[in-house]
mmCIF file of C-alpha atoms in Angstrom:
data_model
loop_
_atom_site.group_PDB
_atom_site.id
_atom_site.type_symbol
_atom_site.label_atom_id
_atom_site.label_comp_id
_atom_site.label_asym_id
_atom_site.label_seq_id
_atom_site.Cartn_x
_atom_site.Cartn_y
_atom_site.Cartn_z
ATOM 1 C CA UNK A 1 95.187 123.868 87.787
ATOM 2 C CA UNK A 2 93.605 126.038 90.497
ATOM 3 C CA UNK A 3 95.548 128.184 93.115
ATOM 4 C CA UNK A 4 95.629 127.200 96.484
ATOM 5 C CA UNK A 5 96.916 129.642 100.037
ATOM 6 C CA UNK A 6 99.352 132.090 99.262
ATOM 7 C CA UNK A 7 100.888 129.926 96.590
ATOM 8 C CA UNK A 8 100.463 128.534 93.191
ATOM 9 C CA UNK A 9 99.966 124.776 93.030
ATOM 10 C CA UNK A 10 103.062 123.303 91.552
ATOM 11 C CA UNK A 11 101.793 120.855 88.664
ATOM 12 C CA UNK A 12 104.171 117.946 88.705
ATOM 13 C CA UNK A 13 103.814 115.308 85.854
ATOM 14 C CA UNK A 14 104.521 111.547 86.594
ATOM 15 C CA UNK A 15 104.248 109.167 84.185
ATOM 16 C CA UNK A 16 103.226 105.877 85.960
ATOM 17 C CA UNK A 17 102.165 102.732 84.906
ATOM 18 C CA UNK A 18 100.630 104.446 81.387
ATOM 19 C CA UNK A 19 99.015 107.198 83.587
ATOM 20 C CA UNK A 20 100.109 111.313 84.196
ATOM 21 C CA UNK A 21 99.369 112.072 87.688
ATOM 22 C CA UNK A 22 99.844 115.562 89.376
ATOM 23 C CA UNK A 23 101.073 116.370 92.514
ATOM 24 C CA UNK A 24 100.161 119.782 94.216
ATOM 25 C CA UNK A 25 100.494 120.861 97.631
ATOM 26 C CA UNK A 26 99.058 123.917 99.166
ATOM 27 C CA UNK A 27 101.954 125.937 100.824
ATOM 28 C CA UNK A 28 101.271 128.383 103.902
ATOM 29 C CA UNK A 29 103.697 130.918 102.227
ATOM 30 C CA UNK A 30 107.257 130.891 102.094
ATOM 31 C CA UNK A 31 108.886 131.077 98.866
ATOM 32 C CA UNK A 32 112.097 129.751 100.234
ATOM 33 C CA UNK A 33 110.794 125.713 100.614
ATOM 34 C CA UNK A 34 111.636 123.383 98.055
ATOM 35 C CA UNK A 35 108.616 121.528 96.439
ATOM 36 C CA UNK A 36 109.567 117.807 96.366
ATOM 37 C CA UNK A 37 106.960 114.985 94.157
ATOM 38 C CA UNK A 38 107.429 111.542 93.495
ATOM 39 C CA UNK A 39 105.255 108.994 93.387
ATOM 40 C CA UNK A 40 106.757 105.510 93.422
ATOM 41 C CA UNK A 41 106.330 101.869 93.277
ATOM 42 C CA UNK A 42 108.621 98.697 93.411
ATOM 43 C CA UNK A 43 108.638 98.661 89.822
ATOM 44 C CA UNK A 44 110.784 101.384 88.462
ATOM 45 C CA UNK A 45 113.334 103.169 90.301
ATOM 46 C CA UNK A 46 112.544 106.418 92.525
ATOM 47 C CA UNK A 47 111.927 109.698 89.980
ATOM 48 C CA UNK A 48 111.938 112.883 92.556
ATOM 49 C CA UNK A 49 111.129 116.373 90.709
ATOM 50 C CA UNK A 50 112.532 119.063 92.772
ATOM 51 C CA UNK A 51 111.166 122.893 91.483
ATOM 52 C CA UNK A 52 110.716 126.025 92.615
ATOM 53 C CA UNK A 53 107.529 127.529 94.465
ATOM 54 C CA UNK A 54 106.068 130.408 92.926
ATOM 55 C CA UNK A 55 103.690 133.235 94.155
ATOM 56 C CA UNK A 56 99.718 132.935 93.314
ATOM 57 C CA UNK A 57 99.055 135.958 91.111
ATOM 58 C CA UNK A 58 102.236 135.278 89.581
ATOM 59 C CA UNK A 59 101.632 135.876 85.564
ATOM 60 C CA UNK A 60 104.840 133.298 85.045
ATOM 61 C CA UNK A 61 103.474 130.096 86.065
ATOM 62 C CA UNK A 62 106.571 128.153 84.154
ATOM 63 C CA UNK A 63 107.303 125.145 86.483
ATOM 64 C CA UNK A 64 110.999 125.937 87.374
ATOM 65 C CA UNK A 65 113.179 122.629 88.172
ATOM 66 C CA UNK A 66 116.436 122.872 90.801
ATOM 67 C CA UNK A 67 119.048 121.326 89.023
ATOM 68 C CA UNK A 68 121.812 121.110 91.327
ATOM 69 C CA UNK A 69 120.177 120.431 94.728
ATOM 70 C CA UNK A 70 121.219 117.573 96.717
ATOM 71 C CA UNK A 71 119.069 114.971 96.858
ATOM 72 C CA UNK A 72 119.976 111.839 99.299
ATOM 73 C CA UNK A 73 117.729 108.401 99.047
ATOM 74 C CA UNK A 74 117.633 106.357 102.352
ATOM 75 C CA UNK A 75 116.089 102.739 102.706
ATOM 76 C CA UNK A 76 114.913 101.926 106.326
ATOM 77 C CA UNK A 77 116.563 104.952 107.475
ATOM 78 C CA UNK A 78 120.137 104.021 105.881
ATOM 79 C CA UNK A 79 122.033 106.178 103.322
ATOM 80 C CA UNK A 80 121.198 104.106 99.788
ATOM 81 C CA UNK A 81 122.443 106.360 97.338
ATOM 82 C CA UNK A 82 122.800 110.437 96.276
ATOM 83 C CA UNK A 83 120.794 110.739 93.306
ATOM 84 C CA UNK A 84 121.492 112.386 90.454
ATOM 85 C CA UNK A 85 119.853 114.556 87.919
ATOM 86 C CA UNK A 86 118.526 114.083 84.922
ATOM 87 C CA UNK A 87 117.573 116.682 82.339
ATOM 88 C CA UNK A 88 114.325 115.349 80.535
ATOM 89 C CA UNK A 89 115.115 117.222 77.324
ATOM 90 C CA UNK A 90 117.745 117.954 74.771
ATOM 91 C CA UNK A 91 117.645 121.815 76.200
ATOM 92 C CA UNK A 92 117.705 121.056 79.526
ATOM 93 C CA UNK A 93 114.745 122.920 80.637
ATOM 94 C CA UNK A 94 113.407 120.653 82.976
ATOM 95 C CA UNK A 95 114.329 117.172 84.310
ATOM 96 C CA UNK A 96 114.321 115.330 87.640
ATOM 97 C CA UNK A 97 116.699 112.976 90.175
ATOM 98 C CA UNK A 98 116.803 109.472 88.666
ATOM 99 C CA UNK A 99 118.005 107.018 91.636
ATOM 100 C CA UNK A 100 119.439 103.757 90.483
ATOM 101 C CA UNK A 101 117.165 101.893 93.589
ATOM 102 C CA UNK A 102 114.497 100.149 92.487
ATOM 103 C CA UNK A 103 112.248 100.156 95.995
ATOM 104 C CA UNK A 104 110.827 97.240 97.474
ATOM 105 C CA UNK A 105 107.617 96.883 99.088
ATOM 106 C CA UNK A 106 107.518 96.832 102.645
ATOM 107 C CA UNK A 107 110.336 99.199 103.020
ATOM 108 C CA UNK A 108 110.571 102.638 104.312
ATOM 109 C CA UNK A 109 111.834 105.274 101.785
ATOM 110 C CA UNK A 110 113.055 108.415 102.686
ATOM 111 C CA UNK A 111 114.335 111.803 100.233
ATOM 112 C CA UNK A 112 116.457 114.161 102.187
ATOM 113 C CA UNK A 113 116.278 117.061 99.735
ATOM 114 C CA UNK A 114 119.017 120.437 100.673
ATOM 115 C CA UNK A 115 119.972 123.177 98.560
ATOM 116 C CA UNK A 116 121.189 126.747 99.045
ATOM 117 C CA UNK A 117 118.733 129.166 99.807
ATOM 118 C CA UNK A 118 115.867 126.749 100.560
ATOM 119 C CA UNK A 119 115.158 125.153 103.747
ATOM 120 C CA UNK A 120 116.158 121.462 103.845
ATOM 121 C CA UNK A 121 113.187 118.902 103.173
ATOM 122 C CA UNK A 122 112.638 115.594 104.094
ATOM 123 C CA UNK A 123 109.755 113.232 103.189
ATOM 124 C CA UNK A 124 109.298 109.747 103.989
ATOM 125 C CA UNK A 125 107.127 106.966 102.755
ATOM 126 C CA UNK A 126 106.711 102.972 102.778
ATOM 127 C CA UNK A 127 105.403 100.634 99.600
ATOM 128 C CA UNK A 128 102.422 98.752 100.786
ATOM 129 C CA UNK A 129 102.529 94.788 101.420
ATOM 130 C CA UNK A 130 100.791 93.521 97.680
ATOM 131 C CA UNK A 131 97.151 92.195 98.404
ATOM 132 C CA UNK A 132 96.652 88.999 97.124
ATOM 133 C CA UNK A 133 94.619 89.067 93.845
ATOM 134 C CA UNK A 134 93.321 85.796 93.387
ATOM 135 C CA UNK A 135 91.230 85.840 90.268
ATOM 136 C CA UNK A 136 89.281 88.057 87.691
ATOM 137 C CA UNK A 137 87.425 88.551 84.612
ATOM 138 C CA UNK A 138 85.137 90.575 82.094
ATOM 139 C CA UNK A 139 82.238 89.424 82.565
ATOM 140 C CA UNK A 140 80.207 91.818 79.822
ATOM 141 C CA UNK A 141 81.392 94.186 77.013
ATOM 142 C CA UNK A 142 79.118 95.410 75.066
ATOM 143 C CA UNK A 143 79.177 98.556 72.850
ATOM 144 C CA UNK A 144 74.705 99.021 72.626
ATOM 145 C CA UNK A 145 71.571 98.549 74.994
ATOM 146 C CA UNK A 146 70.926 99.322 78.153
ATOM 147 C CA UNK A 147 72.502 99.746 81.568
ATOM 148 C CA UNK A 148 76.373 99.496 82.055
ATOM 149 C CA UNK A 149 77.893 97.890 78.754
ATOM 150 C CA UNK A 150 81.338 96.905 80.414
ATOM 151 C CA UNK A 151 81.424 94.620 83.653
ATOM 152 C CA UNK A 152 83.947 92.592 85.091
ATOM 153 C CA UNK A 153 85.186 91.453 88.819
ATOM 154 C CA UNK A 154 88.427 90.526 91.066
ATOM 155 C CA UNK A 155 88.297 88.788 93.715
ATOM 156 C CA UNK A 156 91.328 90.062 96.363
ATOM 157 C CA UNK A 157 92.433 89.047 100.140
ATOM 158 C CA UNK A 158 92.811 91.870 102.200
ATOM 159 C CA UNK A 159 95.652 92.299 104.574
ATOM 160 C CA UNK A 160 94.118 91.660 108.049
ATOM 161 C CA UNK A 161 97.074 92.989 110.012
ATOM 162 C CA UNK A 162 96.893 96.866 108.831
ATOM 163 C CA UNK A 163 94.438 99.383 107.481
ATOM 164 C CA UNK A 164 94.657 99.141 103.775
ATOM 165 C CA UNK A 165 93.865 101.772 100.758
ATOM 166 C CA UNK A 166 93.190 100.971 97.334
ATOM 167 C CA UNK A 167 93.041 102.765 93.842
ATOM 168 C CA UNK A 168 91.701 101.022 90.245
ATOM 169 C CA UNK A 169 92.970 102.397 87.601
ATOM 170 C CA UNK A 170 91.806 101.380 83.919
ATOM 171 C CA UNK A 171 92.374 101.768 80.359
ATOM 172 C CA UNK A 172 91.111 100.556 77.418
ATOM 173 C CA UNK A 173 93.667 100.420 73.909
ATOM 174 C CA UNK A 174 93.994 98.501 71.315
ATOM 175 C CA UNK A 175 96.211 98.873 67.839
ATOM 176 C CA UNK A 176 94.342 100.898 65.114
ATOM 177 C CA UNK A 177 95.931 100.754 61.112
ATOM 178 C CA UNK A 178 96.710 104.251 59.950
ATOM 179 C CA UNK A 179 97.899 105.733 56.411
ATOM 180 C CA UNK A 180 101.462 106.802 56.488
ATOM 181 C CA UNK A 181 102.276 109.791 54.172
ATOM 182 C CA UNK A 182 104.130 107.045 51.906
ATOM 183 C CA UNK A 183 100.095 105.553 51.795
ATOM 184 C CA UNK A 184 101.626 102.964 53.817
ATOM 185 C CA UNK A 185 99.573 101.213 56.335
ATOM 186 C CA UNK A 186 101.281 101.412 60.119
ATOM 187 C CA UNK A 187 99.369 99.992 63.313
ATOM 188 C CA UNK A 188 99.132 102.684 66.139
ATOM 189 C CA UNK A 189 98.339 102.364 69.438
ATOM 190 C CA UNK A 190 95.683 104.040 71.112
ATOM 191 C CA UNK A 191 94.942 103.973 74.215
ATOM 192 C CA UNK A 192 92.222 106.000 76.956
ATOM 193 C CA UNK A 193 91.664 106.174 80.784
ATOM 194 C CA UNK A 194 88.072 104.662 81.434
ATOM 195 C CA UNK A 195 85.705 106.034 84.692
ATOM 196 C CA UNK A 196 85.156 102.139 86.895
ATOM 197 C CA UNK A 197 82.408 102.576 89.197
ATOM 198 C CA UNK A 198 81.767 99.298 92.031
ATOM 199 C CA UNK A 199 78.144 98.109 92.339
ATOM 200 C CA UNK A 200 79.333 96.633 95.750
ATOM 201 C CA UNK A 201 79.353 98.544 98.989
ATOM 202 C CA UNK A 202 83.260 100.450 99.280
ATOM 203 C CA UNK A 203 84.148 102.468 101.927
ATOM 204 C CA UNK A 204 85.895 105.918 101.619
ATOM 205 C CA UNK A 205 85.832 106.704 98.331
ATOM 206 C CA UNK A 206 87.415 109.314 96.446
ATOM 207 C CA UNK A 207 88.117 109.785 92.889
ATOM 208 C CA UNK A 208 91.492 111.085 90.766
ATOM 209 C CA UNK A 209 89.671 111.842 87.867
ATOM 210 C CA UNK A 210 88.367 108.569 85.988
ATOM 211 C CA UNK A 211 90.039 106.760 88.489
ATOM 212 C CA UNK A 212 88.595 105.229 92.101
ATOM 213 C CA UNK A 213 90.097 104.910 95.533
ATOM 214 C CA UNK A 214 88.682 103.299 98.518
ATOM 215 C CA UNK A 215 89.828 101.960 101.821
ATOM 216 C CA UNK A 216 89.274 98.784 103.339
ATOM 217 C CA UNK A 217 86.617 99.364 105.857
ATOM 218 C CA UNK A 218 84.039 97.560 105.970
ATOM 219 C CA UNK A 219 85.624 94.405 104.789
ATOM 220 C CA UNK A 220 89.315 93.979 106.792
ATOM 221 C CA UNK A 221 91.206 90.846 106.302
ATOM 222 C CA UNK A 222 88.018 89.551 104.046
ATOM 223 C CA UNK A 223 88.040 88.159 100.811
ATOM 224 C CA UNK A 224 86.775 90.814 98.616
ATOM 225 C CA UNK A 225 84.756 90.709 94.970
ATOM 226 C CA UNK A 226 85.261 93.708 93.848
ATOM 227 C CA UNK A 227 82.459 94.368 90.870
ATOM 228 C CA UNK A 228 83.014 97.206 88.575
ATOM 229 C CA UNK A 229 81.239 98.448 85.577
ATOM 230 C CA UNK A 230 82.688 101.039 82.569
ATOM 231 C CA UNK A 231 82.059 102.309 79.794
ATOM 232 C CA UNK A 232 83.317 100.779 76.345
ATOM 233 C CA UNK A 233 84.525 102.001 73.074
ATOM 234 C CA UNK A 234 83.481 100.576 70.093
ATOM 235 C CA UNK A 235 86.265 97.807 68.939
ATOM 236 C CA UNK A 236 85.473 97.756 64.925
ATOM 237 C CA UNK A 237 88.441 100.213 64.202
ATOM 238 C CA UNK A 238 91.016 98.254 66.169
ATOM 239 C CA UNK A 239 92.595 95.774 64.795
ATOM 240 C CA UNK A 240 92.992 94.263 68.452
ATOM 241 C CA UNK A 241 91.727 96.018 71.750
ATOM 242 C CA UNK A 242 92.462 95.248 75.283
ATOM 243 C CA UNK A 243 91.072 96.573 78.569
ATOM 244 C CA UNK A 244 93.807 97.137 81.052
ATOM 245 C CA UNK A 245 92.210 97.179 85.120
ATOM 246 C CA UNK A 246 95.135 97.973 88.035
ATOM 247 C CA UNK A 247 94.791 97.356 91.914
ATOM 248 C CA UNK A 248 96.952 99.310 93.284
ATOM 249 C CA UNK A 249 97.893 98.853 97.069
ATOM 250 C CA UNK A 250 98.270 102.166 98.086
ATOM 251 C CA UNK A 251 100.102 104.095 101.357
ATOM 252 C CA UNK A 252 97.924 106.117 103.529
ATOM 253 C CA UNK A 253 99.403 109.194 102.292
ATOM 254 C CA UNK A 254 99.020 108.322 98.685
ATOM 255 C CA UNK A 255 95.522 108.072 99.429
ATOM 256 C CA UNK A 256 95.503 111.312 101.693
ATOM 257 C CA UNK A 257 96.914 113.781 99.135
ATOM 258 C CA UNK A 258 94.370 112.263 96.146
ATOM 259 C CA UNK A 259 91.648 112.563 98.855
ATOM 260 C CA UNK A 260 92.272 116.546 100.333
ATOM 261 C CA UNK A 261 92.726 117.105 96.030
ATOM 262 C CA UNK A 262 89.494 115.513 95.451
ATOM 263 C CA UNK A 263 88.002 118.051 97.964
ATOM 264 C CA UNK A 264 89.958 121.089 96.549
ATOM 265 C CA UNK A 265 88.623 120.198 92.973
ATOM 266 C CA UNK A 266 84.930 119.407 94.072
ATOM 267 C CA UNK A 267 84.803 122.316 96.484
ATOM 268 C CA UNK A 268 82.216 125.271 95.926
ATOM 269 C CA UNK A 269 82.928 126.908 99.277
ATOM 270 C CA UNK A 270 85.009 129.931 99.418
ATOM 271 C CA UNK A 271 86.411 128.478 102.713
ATOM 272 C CA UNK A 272 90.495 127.141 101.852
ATOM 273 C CA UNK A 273 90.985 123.438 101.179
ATOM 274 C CA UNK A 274 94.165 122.439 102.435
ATOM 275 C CA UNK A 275 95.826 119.340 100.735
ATOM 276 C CA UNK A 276 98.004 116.907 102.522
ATOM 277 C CA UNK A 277 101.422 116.751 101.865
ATOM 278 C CA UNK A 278 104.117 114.839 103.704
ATOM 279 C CA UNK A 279 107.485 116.808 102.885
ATOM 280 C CA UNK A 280 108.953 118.220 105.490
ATOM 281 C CA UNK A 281 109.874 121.783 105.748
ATOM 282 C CA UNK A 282 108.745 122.098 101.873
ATOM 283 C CA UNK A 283 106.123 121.279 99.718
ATOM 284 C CA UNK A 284 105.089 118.370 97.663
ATOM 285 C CA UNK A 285 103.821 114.838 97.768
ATOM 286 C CA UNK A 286 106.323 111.573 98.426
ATOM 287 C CA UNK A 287 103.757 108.678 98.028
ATOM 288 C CA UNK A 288 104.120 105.225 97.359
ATOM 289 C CA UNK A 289 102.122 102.489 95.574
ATOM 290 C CA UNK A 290 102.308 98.142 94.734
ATOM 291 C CA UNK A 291 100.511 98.102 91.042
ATOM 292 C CA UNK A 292 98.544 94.852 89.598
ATOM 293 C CA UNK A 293 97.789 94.648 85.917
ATOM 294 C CA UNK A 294 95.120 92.871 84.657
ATOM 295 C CA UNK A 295 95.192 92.299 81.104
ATOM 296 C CA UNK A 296 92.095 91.216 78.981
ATOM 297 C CA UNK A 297 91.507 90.845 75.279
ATOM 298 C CA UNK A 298 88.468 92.425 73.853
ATOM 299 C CA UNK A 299 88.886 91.939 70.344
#
């Protein structure tokens, strides 16, 4: 990743819903805030990945974790739990605070993060309302001729009551037979991200690699038919293949950090890109997200 200020981006891994996603945040310069990332959805239980800043410049650019911080989870601003951490390898070089709460949408979340030598940091953050997904299909999948060879639809009702931001996120996979070293034959699965574009008019824009975000001007409180088109992969390996398309209902500052990032990346200036973080006193990115999977069978 690129350097941002008068600190290294901190690269934070989450793996959510099938998908990495990194978290950076461009520090003004103290080396005594704690970086704080999660990014969280009412489906699994709150991961936070607390780590060490580091100067840009800096030939060591080892992601550091904090191991014996205190980390407190609150719930509409009441004490839920002191979470614990978790080393993520049989070394213990690195791991993250695995809370027991798995968070509900429409609630406030908040991480009060304090350790020893670091300013305290706080961040707060509330799972969108779902939108109501009423219907969708493929409509074309083809893996030859011209134009777009993959198109399908959904059909959502926006929430007229607040100013909503959306991301689709897609995959295609399917199980492929292999050759064991025994010359058995054992199904793998394989799986890649796939770049959705809409052929109707959205609104704010922004991408996170193959993926697409958007807000909901233009069309607030409307039933919306979303079309997309993607690329395909040919199926005649796979012994079954699937494409995999998510809505995600996303909070405004899980669209503001991928937004200020998409800037940073795309930028040619040499004027600084600042991305938006929403930690307190420290750096980092506690965002929140309501996932839909749509599953469809291609072979």
């Amino acid at each position: 990743m690129k350097q941002i200020g008068a600190a290294l981006l901190l690269i934070i891994l989450l793996f959510i819903s099938s998908c990495e996603k990194d978290f950076n945040i461009n520090p003004q310069g103290t080396g005594n805030q704690l970086v704080v990332n999660s990014l969280f959805n009412d489906g699994t239980p709150i991961t936070v990945y607390v780590t060490k800043p580091y100067p840009v410049g800096s030939s060591n650019n080892y992601i550091t974790a904090i191991p014996d911080a205190r980390v407190e989870l609150y719930e509409n601003n009441l004490l839920k739990e002191i979470i614990a951490y978790v080393p993520s390898d049989t070394q213990a070089l690195f791991g993250s605070y695995i809370s027991n709460t798995i968070p509900q949408f429409g609630k406030s979340y908040t991480v009060k993060t304090v350790r020893a030598g670091y300013t305290n940091a706080s961040a707060t953050d509330t799972i969108p309302l779902p939108t109501q997904l009423i219907t969708s299909a493929v409509e074309k999948y083809t893996t030859s001729g011209p134009g777009p060879r993959g198109k399908m639809y959904m059909v959502f009702k926006d929430d007229p009551n607040t100013q909503n931001y959306y991301r689709i996120n897609a995959w295609i996979g399917g199980w492929i037979p292999t050759i064991g070293t025994n010359g058995d034959t054992i199904p793998k699965f394989q799986f890649t991200a796939i770049e959705p574009y809409a052929t109707n008019e959205v609104s704010d824009t922004v991408r996170d690699g193959d993926f697409l975000l958007f807000s909901d001007r233009g069309f607030n409180g409307q039933e919306k038919n979303l079309e997309l088109t993607f690329n395909t992969v040919n199926p005649h390996s796979y012994t079954s293949l699937y494409l995999y398309t998510e809505l995600h209902t996303i909070s405004k500052a899980h669209y503001e950090y991928f937004r200020t990032l998409n800037l940073y990346r795309t930028s040619n200036s040499n004027e600084p890109v600042f991305i938006f973080s929403n930690v307190n006193n420290g750096m980092g990115a506690f965002v929140a997200e309501h996932i839909q999977t749509m599953t469809f069978t291609i072979k």
